[in-house]
Amino acid sequence: MGEPRKVDLEALKRVLMEHEGHVGVFERVIGFRPASASGYKAVHLMNDLAQCALGGAPQHGGDFLARVIRVDIEDEDNTEAAMRADERFGVAFDRAFPPELGPDRIEALRVAAREVLSFDGGVYQPGTSMCSPLATHRDLLGFEQFRRFGVGRLLADVLPPGGLAKMREHLESDGDPVTRAFRPLLLSAPLVEKQKRNEAVERTPFDRRFGEALTTLMGQPLSKPMMLRTVALGACLGLVLKILGAGREGGRPALLALLNAEEPGPKPLREAAVTSLRRGIDSLDRRVAALVPEHPLAAELMKKASSKSPSVEVPDTRKLETLAASVIPAARAAKSYDDIYWPDDFAVKIGRKAGCVLPKTDRAGWGRHLALSPELVEVLVLMHVSSGQRAMTWSRFWARVREELGVVVGANPNEDIAFLAHAGIENVSDESLADNAEALLAHAVRRGIARRLPDGEAEVGGELS
């Protein structure tokens, strides 16, 4: 064995992430471009998906809405007088807020609009391309920089034509309560698409099943605000599963999900759940390493690293394939270098916000794992049991979730144990699995998602008899 080889981390970053028109290995593996997700929220995901489905956002880019709701921001003149005199939006403002309403009522209405449409602070200064309101209609959409990640494009690509048509139908309808309430703020304009589309990446069997499940969800008889919320939650969960299954056959993960609820007592399956998530990251890394040698810039990794550049040491080798397999874990361990945005970090951050990854912070001292709240169980039911379809038994429902999305909760203990063992998660107790499924069922029954049957089984979906 020769002296260790130093690999330039900046060169590795250029291979893993987009650089000068070259699609990064991460994007090839997970279907979108991971970046720092600290500020990324479900509203950005839905804004992006909406623009991909419609073909862009209104030409004004959300600037009218931004100025209306940013009523008391220092260094911005969004006063009533300034808005009425504005060449670009004066007419629209007069129509939305007739002077006879009076200044107090007008300010109260503007503040109320802010509380609803920018409850998470997602609407920034006009002209900054950071307008992500709660958009129930196409005319409330705005440009925003988070679209560069390509998450909306991925979701639009996995949706079948019927799913995209349903999304467009929802966003072009103005009959829901939220859109009716804010009808005066709807400012129609030609659609503009500002995001360039990169080369298409390969879609997996998981992607197709996930897209079909989202389409089923969009066909449920829900109000539009509730529909958009459930689509956002389902999409966030799907992104987590997509990333953690990217290295496995067909893109399907193998994850044990625990109940996300304040339950007292020990959690005997926590270690197995944590292990299943770690196995997903390990398989992701192996897939990334396998594709590194194919990247146009991969040869730079074999060059001698400059003493002034951040680098990691790996065993010396003359084969790029061998180097790739060792440099990925070495780069992960390089705590002083955080310019590489690992896909699983994105998954954890968006998953925590959606309630499907625990713990909520790393300060808890124990590993991360997939978790399902009763609301997320309801989302999964809506994704897998169509409106008008006969009820599905609890065990069959979870068998289908396992087959399509790679998630188990223990509703089919023997089959779930075999599924997890195949993914390297051994020695899982069938009794603990059954207890986990029962805890989820109890919460689902209380929420009205499931109902128990006289024969001891339970069912989800369908009409109540």
Short mmCIF file of C-alpha atoms in Angstrom, two decimals, residues 42 91 178 203 331 336 341 417:
data_model
loop_
_atom_site.label_atom_id
_atom_site.label_comp_id
_atom_site.label_asym_id
_atom_site.label_seq_id
_atom_site.Cartn_x
_atom_site.Cartn_y
_atom_site.Cartn_z
CA ALA A 42 -43.52 23.00 1.50
CA VAL A 91 -55.03 50.68 -11.15
CA VAL A 178 -59.41 31.22 0.02
CA ARG A 203 -37.24 8.11 -13.76
CA ALA A 331 -15.83 13.63 2.17
CA SER A 336 -14.61 21.31 8.24
CA TYR A 341 -25.02 19.58 -0.02
CA ILE A 417 -39.52 -8.77 8.79
#
